[in-house]
Tab-separated table of C-alpha atoms in Angstrom:
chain	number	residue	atom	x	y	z
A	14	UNK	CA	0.000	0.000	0.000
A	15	UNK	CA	3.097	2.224	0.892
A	16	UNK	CA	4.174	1.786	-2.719
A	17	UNK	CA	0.643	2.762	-4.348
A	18	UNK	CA	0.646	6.010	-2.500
A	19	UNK	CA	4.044	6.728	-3.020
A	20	UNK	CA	3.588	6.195	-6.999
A	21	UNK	CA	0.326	8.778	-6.593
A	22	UNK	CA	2.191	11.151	-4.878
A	23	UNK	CA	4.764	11.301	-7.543
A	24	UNK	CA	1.662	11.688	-10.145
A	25	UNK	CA	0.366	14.471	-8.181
A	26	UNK	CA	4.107	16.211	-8.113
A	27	UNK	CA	4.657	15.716	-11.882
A	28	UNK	CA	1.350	17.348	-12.622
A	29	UNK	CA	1.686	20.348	-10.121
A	30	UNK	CA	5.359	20.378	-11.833
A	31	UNK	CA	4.001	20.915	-15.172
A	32	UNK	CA	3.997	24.395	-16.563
A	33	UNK	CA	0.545	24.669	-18.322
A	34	UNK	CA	0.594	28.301	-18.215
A	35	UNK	CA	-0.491	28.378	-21.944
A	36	UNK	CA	-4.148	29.867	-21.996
A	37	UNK	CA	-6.515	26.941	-23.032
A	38	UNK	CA	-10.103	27.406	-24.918
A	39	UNK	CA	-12.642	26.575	-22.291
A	40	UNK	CA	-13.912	23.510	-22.394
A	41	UNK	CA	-17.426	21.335	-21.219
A	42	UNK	CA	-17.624	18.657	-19.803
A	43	UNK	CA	-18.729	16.999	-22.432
A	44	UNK	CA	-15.698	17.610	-24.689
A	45	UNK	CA	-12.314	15.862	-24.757
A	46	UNK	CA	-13.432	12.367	-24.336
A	47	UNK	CA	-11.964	9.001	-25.999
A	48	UNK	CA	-12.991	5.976	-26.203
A	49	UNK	CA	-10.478	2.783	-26.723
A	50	UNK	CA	-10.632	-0.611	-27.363
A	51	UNK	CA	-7.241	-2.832	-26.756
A	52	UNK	CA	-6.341	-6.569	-27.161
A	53	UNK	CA	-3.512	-9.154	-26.097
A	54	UNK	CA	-1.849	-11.532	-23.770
A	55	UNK	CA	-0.993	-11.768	-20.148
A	56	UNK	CA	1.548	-14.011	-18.458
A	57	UNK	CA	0.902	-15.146	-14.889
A	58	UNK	CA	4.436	-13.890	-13.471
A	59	UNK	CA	4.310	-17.426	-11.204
A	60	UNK	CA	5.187	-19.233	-14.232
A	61	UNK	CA	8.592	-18.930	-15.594
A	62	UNK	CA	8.827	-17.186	-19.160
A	63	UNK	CA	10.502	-20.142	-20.378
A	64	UNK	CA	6.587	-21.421	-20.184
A	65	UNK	CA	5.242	-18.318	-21.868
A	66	UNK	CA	3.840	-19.950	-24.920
A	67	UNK	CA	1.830	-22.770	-22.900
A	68	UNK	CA	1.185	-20.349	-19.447
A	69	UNK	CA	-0.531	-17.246	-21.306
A	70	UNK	CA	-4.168	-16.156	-21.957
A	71	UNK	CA	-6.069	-14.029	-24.110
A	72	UNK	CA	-7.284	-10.425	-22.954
A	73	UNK	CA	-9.343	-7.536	-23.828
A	74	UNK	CA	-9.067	-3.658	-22.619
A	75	UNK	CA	-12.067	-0.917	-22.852
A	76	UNK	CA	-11.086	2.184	-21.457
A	77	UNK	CA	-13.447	5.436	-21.851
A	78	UNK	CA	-10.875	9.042	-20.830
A	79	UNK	CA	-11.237	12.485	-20.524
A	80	UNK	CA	-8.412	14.659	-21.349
A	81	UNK	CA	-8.154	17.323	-18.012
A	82	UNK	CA	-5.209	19.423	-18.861
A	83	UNK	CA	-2.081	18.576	-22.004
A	84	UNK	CA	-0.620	16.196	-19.877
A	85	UNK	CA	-2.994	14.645	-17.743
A	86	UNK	CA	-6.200	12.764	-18.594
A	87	UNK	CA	-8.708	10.129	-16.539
A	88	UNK	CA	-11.665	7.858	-17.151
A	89	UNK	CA	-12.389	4.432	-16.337
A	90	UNK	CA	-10.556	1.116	-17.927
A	91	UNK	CA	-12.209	-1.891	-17.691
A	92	UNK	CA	-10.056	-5.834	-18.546
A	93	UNK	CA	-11.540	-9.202	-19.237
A	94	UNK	CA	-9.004	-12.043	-18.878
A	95	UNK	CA	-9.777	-14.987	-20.258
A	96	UNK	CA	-9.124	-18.936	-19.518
A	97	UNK	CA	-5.939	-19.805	-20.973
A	98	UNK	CA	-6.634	-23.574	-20.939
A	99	UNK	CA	-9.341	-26.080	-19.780
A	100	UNK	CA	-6.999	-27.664	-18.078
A	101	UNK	CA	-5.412	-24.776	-15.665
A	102	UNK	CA	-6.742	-23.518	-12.465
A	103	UNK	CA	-6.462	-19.657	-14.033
A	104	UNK	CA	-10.411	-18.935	-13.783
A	105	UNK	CA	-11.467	-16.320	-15.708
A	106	UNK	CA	-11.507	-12.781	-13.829
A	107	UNK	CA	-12.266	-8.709	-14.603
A	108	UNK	CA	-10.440	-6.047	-13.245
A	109	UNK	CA	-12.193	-2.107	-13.326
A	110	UNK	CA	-11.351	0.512	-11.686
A	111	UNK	CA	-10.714	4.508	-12.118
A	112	UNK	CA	-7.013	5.332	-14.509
A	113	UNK	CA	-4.843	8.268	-13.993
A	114	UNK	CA	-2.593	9.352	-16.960
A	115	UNK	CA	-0.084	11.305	-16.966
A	116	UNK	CA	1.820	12.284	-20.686
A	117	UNK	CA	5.520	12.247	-20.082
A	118	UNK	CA	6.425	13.678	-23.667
A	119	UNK	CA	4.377	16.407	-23.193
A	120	UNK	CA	5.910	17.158	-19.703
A	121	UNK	CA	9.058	17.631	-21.075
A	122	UNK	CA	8.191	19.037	-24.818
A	123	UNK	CA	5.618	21.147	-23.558
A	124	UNK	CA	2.438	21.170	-25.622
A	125	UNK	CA	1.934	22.496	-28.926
A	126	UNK	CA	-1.830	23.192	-29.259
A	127	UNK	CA	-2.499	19.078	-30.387
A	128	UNK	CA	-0.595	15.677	-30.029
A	129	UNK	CA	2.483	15.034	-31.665
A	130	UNK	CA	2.551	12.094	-33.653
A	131	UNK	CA	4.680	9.968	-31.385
A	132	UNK	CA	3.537	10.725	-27.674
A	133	UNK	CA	4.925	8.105	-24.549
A	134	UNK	CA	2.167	7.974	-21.126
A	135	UNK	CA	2.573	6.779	-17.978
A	136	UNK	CA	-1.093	5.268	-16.006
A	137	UNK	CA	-1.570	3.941	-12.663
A	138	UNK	CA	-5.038	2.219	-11.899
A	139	UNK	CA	-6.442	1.353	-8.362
A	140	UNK	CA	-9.058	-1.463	-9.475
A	141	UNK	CA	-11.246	-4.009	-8.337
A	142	UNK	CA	-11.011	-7.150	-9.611
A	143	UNK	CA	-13.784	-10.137	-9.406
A	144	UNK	CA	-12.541	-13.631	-10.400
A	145	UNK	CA	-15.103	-16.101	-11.450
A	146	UNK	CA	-15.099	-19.789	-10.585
A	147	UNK	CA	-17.515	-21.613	-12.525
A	148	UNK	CA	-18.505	-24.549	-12.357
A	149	UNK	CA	-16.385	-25.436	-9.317
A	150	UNK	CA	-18.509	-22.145	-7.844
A	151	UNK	CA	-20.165	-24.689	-5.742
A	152	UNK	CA	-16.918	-25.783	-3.303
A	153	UNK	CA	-14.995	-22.414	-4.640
A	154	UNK	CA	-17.404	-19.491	-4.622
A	155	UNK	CA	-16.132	-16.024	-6.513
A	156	UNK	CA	-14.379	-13.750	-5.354
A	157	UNK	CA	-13.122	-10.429	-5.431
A	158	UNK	CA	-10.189	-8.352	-4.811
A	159	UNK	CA	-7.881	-5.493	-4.683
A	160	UNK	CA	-5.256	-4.815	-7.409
A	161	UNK	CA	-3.417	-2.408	-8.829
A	162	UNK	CA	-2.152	-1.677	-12.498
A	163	UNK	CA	1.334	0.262	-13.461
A	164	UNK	CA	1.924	0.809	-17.174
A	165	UNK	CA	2.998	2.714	-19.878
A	166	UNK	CA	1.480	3.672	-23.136
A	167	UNK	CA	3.169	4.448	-26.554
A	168	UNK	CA	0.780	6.168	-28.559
A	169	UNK	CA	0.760	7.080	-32.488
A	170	UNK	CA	-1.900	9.366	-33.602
A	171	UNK	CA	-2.964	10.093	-37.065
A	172	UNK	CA	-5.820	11.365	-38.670
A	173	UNK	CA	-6.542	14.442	-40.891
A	174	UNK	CA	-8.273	15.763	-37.304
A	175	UNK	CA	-6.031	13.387	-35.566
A	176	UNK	CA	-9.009	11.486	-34.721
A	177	UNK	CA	-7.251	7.967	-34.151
A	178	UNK	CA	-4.470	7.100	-31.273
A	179	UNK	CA	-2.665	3.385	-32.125
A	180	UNK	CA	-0.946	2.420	-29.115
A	181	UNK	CA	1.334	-0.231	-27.638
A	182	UNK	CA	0.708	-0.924	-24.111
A	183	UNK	CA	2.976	-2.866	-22.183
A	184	UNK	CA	1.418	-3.396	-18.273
A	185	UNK	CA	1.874	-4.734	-14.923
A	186	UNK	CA	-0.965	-5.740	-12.535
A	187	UNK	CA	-0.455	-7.040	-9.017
A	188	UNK	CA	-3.255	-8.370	-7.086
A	189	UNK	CA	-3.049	-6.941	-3.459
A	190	UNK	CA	-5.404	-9.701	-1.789
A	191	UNK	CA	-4.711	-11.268	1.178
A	192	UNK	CA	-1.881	-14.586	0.393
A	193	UNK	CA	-1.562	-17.658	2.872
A	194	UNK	CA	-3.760	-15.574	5.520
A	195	UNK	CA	-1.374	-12.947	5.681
A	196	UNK	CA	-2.533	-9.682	7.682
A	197	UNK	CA	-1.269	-7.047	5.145
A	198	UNK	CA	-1.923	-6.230	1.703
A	199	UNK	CA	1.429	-6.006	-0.513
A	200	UNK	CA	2.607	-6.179	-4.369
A	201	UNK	CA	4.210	-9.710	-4.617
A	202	UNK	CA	5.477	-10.421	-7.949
A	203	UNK	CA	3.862	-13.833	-7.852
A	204	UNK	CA	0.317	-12.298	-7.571
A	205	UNK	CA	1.395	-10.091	-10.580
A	206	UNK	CA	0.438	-10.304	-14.441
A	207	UNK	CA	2.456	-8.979	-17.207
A	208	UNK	CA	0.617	-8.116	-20.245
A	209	UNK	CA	0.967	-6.713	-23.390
A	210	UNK	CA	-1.881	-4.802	-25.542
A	211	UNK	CA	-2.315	-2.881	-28.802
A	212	UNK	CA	-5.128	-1.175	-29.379
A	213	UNK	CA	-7.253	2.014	-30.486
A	214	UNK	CA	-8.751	5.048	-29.940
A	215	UNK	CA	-11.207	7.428	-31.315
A	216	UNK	CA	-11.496	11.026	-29.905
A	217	UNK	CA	-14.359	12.159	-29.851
A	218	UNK	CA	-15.250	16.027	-31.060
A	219	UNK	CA	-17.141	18.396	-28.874
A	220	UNK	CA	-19.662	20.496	-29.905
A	221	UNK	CA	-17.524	23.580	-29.354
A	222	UNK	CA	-14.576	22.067	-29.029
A	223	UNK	CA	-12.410	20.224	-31.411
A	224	UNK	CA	-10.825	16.946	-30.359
A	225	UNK	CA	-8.009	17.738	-28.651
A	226	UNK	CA	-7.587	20.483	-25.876
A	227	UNK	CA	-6.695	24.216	-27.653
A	228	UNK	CA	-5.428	27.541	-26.865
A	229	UNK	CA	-7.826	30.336	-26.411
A	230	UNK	CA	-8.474	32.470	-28.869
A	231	UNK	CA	-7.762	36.748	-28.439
A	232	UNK	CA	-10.852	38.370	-27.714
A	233	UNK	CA	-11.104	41.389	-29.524
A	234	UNK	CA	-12.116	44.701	-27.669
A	235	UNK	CA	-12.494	47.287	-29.794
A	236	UNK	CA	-13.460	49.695	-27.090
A	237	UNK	CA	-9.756	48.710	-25.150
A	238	UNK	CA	-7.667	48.726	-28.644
A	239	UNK	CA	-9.388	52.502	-29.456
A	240	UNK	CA	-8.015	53.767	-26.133
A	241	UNK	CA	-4.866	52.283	-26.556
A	242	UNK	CA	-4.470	53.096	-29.852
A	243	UNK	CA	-5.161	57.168	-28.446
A	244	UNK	CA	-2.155	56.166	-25.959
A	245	UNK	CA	-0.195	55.110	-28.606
A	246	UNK	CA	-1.127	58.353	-30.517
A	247	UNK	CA	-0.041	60.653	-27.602
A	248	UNK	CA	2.759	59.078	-26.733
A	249	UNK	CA	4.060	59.317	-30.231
A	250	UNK	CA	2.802	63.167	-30.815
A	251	UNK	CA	5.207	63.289	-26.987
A	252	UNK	CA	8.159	61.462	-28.807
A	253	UNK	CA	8.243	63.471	-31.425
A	254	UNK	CA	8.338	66.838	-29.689
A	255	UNK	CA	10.881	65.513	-27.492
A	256	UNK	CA	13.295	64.583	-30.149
A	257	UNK	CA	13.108	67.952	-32.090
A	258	UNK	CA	14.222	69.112	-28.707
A	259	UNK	CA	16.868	67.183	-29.082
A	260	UNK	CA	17.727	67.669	-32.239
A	261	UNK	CA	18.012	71.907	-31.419
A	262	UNK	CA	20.311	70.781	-28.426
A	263	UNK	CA	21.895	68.391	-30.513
A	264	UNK	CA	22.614	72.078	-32.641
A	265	UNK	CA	24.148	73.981	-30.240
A	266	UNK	CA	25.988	71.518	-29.069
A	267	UNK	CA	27.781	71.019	-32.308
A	268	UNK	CA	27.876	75.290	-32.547
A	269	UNK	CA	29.628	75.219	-29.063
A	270	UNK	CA	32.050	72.368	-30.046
A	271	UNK	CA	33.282	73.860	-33.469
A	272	UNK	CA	33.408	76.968	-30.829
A	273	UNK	CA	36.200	74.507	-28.938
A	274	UNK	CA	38.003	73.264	-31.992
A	275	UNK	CA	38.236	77.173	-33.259
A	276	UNK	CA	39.614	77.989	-29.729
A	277	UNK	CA	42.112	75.154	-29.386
A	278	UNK	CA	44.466	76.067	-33.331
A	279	UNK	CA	44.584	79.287	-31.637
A	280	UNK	CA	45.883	78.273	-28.721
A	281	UNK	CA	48.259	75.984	-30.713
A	282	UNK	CA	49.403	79.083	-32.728
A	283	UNK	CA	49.922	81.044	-30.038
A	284	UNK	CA	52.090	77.909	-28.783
A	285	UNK	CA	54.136	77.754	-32.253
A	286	UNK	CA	54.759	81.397	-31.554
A	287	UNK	CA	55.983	81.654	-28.343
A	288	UNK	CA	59.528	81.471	-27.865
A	289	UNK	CA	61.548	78.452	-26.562
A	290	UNK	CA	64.554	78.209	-24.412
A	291	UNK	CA	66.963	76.194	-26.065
A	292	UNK	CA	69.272	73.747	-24.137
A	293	UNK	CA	72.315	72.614	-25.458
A	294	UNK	CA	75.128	70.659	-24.137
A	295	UNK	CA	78.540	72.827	-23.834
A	296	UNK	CA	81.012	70.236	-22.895
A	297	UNK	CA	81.475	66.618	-22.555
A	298	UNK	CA	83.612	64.453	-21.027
A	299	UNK	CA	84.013	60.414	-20.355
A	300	UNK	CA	86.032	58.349	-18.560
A	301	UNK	CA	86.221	54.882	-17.047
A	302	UNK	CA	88.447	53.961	-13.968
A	303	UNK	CA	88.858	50.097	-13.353
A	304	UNK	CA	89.242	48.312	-10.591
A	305	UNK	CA	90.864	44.932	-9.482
A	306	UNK	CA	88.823	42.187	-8.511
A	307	UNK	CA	87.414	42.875	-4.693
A	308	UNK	CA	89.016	46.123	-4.480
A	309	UNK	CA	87.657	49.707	-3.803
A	310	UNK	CA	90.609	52.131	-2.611
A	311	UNK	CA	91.835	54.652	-5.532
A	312	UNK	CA	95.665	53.266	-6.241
A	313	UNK	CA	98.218	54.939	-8.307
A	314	UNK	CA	96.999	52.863	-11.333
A	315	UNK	CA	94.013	54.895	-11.292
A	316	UNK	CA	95.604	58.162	-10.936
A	317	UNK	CA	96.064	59.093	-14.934
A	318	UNK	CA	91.841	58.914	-15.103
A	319	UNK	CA	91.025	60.913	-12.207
A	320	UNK	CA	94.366	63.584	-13.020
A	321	UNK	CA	92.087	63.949	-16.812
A	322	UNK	CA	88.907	64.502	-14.416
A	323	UNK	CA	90.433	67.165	-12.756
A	324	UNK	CA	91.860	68.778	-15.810
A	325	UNK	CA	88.789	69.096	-17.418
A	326	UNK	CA	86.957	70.125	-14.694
A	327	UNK	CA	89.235	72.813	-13.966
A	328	UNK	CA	88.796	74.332	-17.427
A	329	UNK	CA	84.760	73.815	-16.647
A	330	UNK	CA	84.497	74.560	-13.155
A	331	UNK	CA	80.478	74.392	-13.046
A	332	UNK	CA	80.250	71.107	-14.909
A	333	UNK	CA	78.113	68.251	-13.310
A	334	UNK	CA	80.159	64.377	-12.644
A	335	UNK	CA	77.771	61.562	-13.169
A	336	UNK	CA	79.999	58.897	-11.183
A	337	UNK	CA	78.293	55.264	-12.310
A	338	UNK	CA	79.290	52.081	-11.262
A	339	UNK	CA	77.635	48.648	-12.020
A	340	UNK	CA	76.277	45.182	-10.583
A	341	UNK	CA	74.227	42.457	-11.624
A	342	UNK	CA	70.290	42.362	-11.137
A	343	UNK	CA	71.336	38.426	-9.173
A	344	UNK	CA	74.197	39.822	-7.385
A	345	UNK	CA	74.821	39.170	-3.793
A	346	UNK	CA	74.166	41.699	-1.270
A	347	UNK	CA	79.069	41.878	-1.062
A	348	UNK	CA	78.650	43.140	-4.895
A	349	UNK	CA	76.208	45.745	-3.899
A	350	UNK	CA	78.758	47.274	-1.139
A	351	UNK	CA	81.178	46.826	-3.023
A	352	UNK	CA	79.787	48.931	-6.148
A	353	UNK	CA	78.771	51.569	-3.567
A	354	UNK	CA	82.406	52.246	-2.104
A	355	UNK	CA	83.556	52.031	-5.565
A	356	UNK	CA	81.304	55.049	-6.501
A	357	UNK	CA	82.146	56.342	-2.742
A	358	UNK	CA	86.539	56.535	-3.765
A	359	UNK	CA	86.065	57.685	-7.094
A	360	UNK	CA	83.885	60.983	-5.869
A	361	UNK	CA	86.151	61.500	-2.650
A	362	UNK	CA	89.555	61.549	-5.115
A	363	UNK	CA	87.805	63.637	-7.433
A	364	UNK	CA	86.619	66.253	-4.553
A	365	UNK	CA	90.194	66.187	-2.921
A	366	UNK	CA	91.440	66.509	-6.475
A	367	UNK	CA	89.687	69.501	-7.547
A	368	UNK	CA	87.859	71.241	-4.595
A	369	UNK	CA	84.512	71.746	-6.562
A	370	UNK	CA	81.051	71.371	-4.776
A	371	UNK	CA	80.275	68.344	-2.940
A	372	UNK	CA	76.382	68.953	-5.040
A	373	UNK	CA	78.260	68.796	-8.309
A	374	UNK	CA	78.700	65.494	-8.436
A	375	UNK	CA	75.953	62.435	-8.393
A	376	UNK	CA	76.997	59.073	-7.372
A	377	UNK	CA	74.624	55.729	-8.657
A	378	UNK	CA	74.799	51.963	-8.629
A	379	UNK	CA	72.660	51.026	-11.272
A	380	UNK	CA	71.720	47.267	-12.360
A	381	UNK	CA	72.496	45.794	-15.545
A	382	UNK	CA	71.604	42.480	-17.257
A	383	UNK	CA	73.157	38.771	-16.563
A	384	UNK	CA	74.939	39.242	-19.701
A	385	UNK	CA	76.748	42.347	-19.054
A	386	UNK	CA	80.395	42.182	-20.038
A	387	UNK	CA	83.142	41.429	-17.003
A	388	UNK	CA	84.937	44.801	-18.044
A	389	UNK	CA	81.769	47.074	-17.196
A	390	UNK	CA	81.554	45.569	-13.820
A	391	UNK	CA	85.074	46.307	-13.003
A	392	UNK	CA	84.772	49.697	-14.084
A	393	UNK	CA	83.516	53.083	-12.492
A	394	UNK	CA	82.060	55.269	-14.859
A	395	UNK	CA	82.673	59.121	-14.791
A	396	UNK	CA	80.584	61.445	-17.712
A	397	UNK	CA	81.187	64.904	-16.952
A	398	UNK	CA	78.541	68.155	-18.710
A	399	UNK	CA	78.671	71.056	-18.788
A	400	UNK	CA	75.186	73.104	-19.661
């Protein structure tokens, strides 16, 4: 019983999940209604299948439906199984009962105003079921019984109306009864029936309605579309005011920009005209002064570059000294100080040399790349300008 209710819950989910918010004609109660007729075979599922040609009987299907919304539709289905041999104890039974259907293609496609021509259904049926004994009614009376009926339906409609629904229908029915004096009512698959129908069905056409559920048609107001239509008037009388005001705006916008443009060449005239102050360099002088590997004093070596210094700053004695020296961007923190009192001797011997300004000259360590030549990190550079 748990199962049955679970399986109607998750009918009643699928159909509040379904988003039917397509306006539909109106329809009676009288309108949307099929009728179908279906034949086949069942297998009692306590044989094996191996014994499916000698254990199976004969059955009909008449099932009258009303479609309620695109993807759900119910009515009332009514089987008649028949003996399947003189010689088995399989009496004869009927099973009827109330069908719930629920369109799975149309749950996910949506629908489209009528059935597509391939459409796939799912149906539960709570049913009553009566199985008749006989002529061993005497010892074995009739009886009836609770069952229930899963299946699926694979329907083909055609038609010029699409009037007529083929369908395959393969099913399972378990009969809930009591077993072996049990106290509960359950689905045991050897109280089941498989079957397996094909059949038809003819839809039948409303009076107002066609055969198949449709979408609304507009009603026309022509009192609503005049008084639109006089909003629609005003509103464009409104636009059209407003965008000649734009367009004067737009107008002296473009006076007060060719305005700019006028005022900006004579600003770059007056620019072109005005006079510049010309720099130019007056002297120059370069030098380099190398040093031995890990030292930094100023030796006698070094004397002939720093006694040209001071000659040529004597003959320029407001010139600027740019004194450079070098290290490498991966160079340990030694090559750094040792670059620095590089720079450090080289200004000191040039002060005590020539007694200009301590502010005339600049010191730097500046980085160069990994592939710098050995010479220009063993050197101290000295450029000297005068401007």
């Amino acid at each position: 019983m748990k199962r049955f209710l679970t399986v109607v819950l998750l009918f009643i989910s699928a159909i509040m999940a379904y988003s039917g918010n397509q306006p539909l004609q109106r329809a009676r109660f009288t309108d949307n209604w099929s009728v179908g007729l279906s034949v086949g075979g069942y297998h009692p599922m306590i044989f094996p299948m191996k014994y499916i040609a000698d254990c199976s009987g004969w059955m009909g299907i008449v099932e009258v439906r009303k479609q309620m919304m695109p993807a759900f539709s119910m009515g009332v289905e009514a089987d008649l199984y028949m003996r399947m041999d003189r010689d088995e104890r399989k009496d004869p039974r009927t099973v009827i009962g109330p069908a719930f259907y629920l369109n799975i293609s149309r749950l996910i496609q949506g629908y489209a105003g009528s059935p597509r021509f391939f459409e796939v259904e799912a149906m539960i049926m709570p049913t009553w079921g009566h199985l008749y004994r006989g002529t061993n009614s005497e010892y074995f009376p009739d009886e009836n019984y609770f069952a229930t009926k899963f299946g699926a339906d694979f329907r083909f409609t055609i038609g010029r109306d699409k009037e007529w629904t083929f369908s395959l229908r393969p099913a399972m029915v378990y009969d809930l009864s009591v077993p072996h004096g049990n106290q509960y009512e359950s689905f045991d698959i050897n109280h089941a029936d498989l079957q397996l129908t094909v059949g038809a069905t003819y839809h039948i056409k409303g009076k107002r309605q066609p055969r198949h559920l449709t979408f609304a048609k507009p009603v026309v107001d022509m009192e609503e579309i005049n008084r639109l239509n006089d909003i629609v008037n005003y509103l464009r009388s409104d636009v059209a005011q407003r965008d000649a005001e734009i367009e004067k705006a737009r107008a002296a916008l473009d006076s007060a920009e060719n305005a700019r443009a006028q005022l900006e060449d004579r600003v770059r005239e007056l620019e072109r005209r005005k006079p510049k102050t010309v720099e130019r360099t007056v002297s120059v002088f370069r030098t380099q002064i190398p040093f031995n590997a890990a030292r930094y004093s100023v030796g006698q070596s070094q004397m002939p570059s720093v006694e040209a210094i001071t000659a040529f700053l004597k003959e320029h004695p407001k010139a600027r000294v740019k004194v450079t020296a070098y290290v490498k961007a991966n160079e340990k923190e030694f090559s750094q100080i040792l670059a620095s009192k590089r720079v450090e001797a080289v200004t000191n011997a040039i002060l005590l040399k020539t007694g200009i300004d301590s502010g005339q000259i600049e010191g730097n360590v500046e980085t160069t790349d990994a592939n710098a030549p050995a010479y220009r990190l063993s050197n101290v550079s000295v450029d000297i300008a005068e401007r």
